[in-house]
Coordinates of C-alpha atoms and ligand atoms in Angstrom, one line a residue:
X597 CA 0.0 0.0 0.0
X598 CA 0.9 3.4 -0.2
X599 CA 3.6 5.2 1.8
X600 CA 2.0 8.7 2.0
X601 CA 2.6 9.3 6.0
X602 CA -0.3 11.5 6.5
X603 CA -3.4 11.7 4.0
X604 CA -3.9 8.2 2.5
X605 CA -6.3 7.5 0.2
X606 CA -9.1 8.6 2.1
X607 CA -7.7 11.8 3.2
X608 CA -7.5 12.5 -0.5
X609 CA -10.7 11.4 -1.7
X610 CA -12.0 13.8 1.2
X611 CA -10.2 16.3 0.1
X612 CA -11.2 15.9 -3.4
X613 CA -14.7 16.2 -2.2
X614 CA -14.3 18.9 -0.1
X615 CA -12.7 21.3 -2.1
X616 CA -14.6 23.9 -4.3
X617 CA -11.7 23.9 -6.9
X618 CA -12.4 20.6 -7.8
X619 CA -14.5 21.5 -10.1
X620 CA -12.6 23.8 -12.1
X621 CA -11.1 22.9 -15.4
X622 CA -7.7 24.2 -15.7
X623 CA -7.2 22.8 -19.7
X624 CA -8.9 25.0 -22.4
X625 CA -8.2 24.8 -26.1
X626 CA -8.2 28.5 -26.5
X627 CA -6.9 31.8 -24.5
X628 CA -6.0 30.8 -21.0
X629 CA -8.7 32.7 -18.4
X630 CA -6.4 32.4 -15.4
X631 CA -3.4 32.2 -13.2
X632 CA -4.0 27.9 -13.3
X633 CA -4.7 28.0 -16.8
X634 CA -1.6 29.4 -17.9
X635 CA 0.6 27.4 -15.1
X636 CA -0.9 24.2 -16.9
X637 CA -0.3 25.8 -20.6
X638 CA 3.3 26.7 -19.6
X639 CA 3.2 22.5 -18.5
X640 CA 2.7 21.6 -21.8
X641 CA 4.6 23.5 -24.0
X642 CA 7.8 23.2 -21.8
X643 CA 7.2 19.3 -21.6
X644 CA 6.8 19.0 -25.2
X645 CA 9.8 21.3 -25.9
X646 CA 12.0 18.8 -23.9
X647 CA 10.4 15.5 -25.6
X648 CA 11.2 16.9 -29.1
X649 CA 14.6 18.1 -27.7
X650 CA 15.5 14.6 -26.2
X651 CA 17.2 12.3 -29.0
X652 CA 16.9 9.4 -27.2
X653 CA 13.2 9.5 -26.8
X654 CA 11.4 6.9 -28.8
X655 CA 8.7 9.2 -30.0
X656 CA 6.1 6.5 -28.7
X657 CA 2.6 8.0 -28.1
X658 CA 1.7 5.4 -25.0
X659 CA 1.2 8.6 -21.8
X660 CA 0.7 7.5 -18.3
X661 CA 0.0 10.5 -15.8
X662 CA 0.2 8.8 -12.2
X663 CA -1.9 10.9 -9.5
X664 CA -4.0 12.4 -12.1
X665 CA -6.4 14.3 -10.1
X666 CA -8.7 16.3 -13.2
X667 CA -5.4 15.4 -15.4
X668 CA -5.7 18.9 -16.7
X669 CA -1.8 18.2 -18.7
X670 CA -3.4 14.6 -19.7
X671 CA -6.0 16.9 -21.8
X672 CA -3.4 18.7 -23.6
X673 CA -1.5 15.2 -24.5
X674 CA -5.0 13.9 -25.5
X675 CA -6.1 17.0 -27.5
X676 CA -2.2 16.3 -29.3
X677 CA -3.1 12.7 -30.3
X678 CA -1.0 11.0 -27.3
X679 CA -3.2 7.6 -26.1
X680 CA -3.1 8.4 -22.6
X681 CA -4.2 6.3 -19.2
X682 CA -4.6 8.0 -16.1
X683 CA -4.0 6.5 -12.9
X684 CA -5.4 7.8 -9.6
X685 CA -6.2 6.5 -6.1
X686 CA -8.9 8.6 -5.7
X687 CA -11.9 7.1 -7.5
X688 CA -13.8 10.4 -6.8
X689 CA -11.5 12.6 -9.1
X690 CA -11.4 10.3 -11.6
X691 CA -14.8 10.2 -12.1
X692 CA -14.4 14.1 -12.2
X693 CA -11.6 13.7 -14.8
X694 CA -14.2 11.2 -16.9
X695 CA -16.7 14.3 -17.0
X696 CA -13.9 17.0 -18.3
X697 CA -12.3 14.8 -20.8
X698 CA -16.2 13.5 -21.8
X699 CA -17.2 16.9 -22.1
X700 CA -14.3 17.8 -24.5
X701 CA -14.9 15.4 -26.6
X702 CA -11.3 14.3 -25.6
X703 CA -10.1 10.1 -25.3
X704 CA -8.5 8.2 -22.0
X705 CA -8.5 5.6 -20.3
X706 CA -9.1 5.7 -16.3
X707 CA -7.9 3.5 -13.7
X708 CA -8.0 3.5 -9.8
X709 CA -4.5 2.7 -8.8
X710 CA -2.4 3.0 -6.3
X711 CA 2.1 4.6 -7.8
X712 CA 3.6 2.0 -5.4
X713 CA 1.5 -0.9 -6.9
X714 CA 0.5 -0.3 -10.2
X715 CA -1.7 -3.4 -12.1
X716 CA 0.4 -2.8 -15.0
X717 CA 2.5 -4.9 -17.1
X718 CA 6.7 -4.0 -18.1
X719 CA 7.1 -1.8 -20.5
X720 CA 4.1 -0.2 -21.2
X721 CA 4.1 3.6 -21.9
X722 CA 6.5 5.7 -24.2
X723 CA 5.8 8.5 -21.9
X724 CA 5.4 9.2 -17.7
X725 CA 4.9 11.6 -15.7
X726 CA 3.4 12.9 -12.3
X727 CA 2.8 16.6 -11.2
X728 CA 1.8 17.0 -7.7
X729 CA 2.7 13.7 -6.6
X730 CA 5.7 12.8 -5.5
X731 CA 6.5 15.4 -2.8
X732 CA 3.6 13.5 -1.1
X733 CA 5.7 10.0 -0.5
X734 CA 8.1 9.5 2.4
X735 CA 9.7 6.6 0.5
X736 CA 10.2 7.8 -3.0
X737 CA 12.1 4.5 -4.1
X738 CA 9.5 2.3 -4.5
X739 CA 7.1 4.7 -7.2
X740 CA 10.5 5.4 -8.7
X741 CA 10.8 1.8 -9.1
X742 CA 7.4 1.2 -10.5
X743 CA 7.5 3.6 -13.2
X744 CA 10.6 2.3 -14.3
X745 CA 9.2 -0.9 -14.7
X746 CA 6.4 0.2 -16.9
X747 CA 8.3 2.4 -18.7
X748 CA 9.8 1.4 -22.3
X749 CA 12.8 1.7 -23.4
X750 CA 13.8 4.9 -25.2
X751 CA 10.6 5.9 -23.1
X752 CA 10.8 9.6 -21.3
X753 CA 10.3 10.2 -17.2
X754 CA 9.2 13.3 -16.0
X755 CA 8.5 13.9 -12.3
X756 CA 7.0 17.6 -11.6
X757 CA 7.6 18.0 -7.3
X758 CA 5.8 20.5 -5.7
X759 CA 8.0 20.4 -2.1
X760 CA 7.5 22.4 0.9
X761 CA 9.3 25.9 0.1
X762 CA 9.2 29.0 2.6
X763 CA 11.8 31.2 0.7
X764 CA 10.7 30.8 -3.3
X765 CA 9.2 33.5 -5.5
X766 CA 6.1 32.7 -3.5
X767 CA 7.6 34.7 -0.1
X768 CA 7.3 38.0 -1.4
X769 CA 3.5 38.2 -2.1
X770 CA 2.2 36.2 1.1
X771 CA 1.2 39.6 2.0
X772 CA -1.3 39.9 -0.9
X773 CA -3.3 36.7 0.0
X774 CA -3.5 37.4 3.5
X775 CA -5.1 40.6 2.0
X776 CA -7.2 39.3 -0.4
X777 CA -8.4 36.9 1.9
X778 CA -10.1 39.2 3.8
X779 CA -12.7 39.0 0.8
X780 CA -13.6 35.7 1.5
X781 CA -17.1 35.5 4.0
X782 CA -16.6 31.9 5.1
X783 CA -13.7 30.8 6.4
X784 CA -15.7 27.3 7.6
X785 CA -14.0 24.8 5.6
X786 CA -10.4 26.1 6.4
X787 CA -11.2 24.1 10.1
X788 CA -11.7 20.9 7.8
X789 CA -9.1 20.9 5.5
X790 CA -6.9 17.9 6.0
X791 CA -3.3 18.4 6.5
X792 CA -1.4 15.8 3.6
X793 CA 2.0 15.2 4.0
X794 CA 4.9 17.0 1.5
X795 CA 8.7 16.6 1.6
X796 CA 11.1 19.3 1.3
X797 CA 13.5 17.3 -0.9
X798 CA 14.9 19.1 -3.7
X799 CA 16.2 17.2 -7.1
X800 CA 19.0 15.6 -5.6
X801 CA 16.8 13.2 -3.6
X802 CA 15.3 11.9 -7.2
X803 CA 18.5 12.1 -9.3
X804 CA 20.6 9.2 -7.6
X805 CA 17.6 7.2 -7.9
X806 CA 16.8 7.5 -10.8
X807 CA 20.2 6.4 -12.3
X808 CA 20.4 3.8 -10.3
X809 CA 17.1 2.6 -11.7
X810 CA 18.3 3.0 -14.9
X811 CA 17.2 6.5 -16.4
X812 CA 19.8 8.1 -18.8
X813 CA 20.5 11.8 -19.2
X814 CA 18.7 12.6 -16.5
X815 CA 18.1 16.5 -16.0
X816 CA 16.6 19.0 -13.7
X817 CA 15.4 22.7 -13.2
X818 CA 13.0 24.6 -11.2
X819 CA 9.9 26.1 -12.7
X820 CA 7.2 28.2 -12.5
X821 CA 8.5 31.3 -11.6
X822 CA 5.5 33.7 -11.2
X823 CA 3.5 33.7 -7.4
X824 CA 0.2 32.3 -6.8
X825 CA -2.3 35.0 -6.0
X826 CA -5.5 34.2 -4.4
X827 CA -8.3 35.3 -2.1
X828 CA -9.3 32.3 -1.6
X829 CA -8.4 29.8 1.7
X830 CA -8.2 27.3 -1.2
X831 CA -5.3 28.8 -2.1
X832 CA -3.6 28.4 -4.1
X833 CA -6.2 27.2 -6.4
X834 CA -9.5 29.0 -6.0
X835 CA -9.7 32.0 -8.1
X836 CA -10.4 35.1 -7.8
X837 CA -13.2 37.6 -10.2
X838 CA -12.7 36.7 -14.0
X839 CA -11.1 41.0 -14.3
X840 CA -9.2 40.3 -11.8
X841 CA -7.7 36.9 -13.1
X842 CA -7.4 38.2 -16.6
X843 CA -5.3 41.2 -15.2
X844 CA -2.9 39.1 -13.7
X845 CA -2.9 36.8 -16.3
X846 CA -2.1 39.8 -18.7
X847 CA 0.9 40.7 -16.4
X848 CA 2.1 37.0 -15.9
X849 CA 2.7 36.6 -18.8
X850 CA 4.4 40.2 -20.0
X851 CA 7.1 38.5 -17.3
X852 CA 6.9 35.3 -19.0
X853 CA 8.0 37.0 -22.5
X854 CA 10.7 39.3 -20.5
X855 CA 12.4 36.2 -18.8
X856 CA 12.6 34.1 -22.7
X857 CA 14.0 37.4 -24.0
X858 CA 17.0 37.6 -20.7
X859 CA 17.6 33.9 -21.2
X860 CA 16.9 32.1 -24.0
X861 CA 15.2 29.3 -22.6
X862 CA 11.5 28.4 -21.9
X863 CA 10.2 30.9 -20.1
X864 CA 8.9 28.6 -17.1
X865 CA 12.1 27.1 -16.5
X866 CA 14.0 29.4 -13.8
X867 CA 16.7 28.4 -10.7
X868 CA 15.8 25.5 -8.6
X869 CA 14.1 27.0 -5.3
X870 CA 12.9 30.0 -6.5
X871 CA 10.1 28.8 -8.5
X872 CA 7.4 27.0 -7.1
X873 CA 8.2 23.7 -8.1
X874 CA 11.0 21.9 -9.8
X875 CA 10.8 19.2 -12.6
X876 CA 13.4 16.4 -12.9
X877 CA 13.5 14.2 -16.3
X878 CA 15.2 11.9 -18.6
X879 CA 15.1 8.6 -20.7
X880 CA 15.0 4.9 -19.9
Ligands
SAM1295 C1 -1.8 17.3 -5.6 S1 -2.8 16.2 -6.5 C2 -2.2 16.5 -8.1 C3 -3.3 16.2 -9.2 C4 -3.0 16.4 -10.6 N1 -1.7 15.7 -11.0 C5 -2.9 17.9 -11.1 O1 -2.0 18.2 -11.9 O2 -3.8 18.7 -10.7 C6 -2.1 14.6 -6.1 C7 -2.9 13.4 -6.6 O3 -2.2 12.2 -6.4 C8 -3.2 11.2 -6.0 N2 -2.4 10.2 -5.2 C9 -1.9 10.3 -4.0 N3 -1.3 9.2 -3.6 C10 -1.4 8.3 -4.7 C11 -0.9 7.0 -4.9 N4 -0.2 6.3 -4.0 N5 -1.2 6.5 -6.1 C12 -1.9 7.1 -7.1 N6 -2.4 8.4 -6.9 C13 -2.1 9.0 -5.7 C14 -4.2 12.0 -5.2 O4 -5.4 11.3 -5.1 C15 -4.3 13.3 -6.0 O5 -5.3 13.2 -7.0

């Protein structure tokens, strides 16, 4: 069963429930609307960016995204023409992931399943990846492990770790939520959120073991270096008035277009602990 020291399965699935945000869609086809929107845009194109960079990915089309949730990146590999299966232990948000990718006219396949344990055979998927996840295991080893296994050769690994930060972009505009929350009337649900379990492990917990387990040219880099702004206890997912999001989306990504112009590189890619998450990758 799963390692997760606080939150299991239940804990998530409650949370899942719980949460107003779960039923906001963070894929769209067209412009992004919001803050989330545009995080999960900036996802895609920098992920596909480093698959058509990588010469010794195999090209396959077989995606697994372990600990789904909505798999809001799963759409955009879907809308692209990837065959995609989406694995969660929450049987709640897959159902809610059903209904999105239903509605959009978009194809997957769902299974309840749990990263340590996975009912799948070797070799299976050209492409992996998790966001959110893995910051949520004590024992990191024995996912690791598992995706290996039903990776392919030639296939590509990317793990996107969300880990406890106090000093990241983030630091410098806790001041705005804790004004903007002020807007919210009901504070209620804060009393029943449940506290889950996340590391503060940065790449170098991942990298040994991931060459150990096999993975070649393995890389990593932090991203997403814009704040989260929100009114909402939520935070950082619930949003706040559509002017108010598009605003900030307009600003977000002004930044986004000055930091590709300073450096050259995608412009979600920035110094490992600044941003608010890192991504580690590289090819079985
Ligand atoms: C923080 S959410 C991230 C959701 C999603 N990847 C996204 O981008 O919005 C973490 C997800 O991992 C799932 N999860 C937690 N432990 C798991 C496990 N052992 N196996 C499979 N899924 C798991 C939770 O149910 C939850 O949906």
């Amino acid at each position: 069963m799963s390692s997760i020291i606080k939150g299991d399965a239940d804990a998530f699935d409650a949370n899942w429930k719980a949460r107003e945000e779960s039923n906001y869609t963070h894929w769209v086809r067209g412009e992004v609307e919001n803050q989330i929107q545009l995080a999960f845009r900036n996802h895609w194109t920098l992920f596909s960016e480093l698959m058509d960079k990588e010469p010794l990915y195999n090209g396959g089309k077989r995606v697994m995204e372990i600990g789904c949730g909505r798999g809001s990146l799963s759409c955009y590999f879907s809308d692209a023409g990837y065959d995609c299966t989406l694995v969660d232990l929450s049987e709640k948000v897959l159902e809610t992931a059903e209904k999105i990718f239903s509605k959009n006219q978009l194809d997957a396949k769902f299974l309840v399943g749990d990263a340590n344990d996975l009912d799948i055979t070797d070799n299976s998927f050209d492409v992996i990846y998790s966001i959110g996840l893995l910051e949520h295991f004590e024992d990191v080893e024995t996912t690791l492990k598992e995706q290996m296994r039903v990776l392919a050769d030639g296939g590509i690994w990317f793990g996107y770790i969300v880990p406890k930060y106090s000093n990241n972009v983030q630091k410098d505009y806790a001041w705005i939520n804790e004004v903007l929350k002020g807007y919210q009337e009901n504070h209620a649900t804060e009393l029943n959120k449940e506290e889950i379990f996340r590391s503060d492990h940065g790449s170098e917990r991942y990298i040994p073991i991931l060459e150990r387990l096999g993975l070649k040219n393995v890389q990593a880099s932090g991203v997403y270096p814009l704040p989260m702004i929100s009114h909402s206890i939520d935070f950082p997912f619930s949003l706040m008035p559509k002017k108010s999001e598009l605003e900030l989306v307009r600003h977000f990504k002004k930044i986004l277009n000055e930091n590709q112009k300073n450096t050259g590189t995608h412009p979600w890619l920035c110094k490992e602990g600044y941003g608010n998450a890192f991504l580690v990758w590289g090819v079985k």
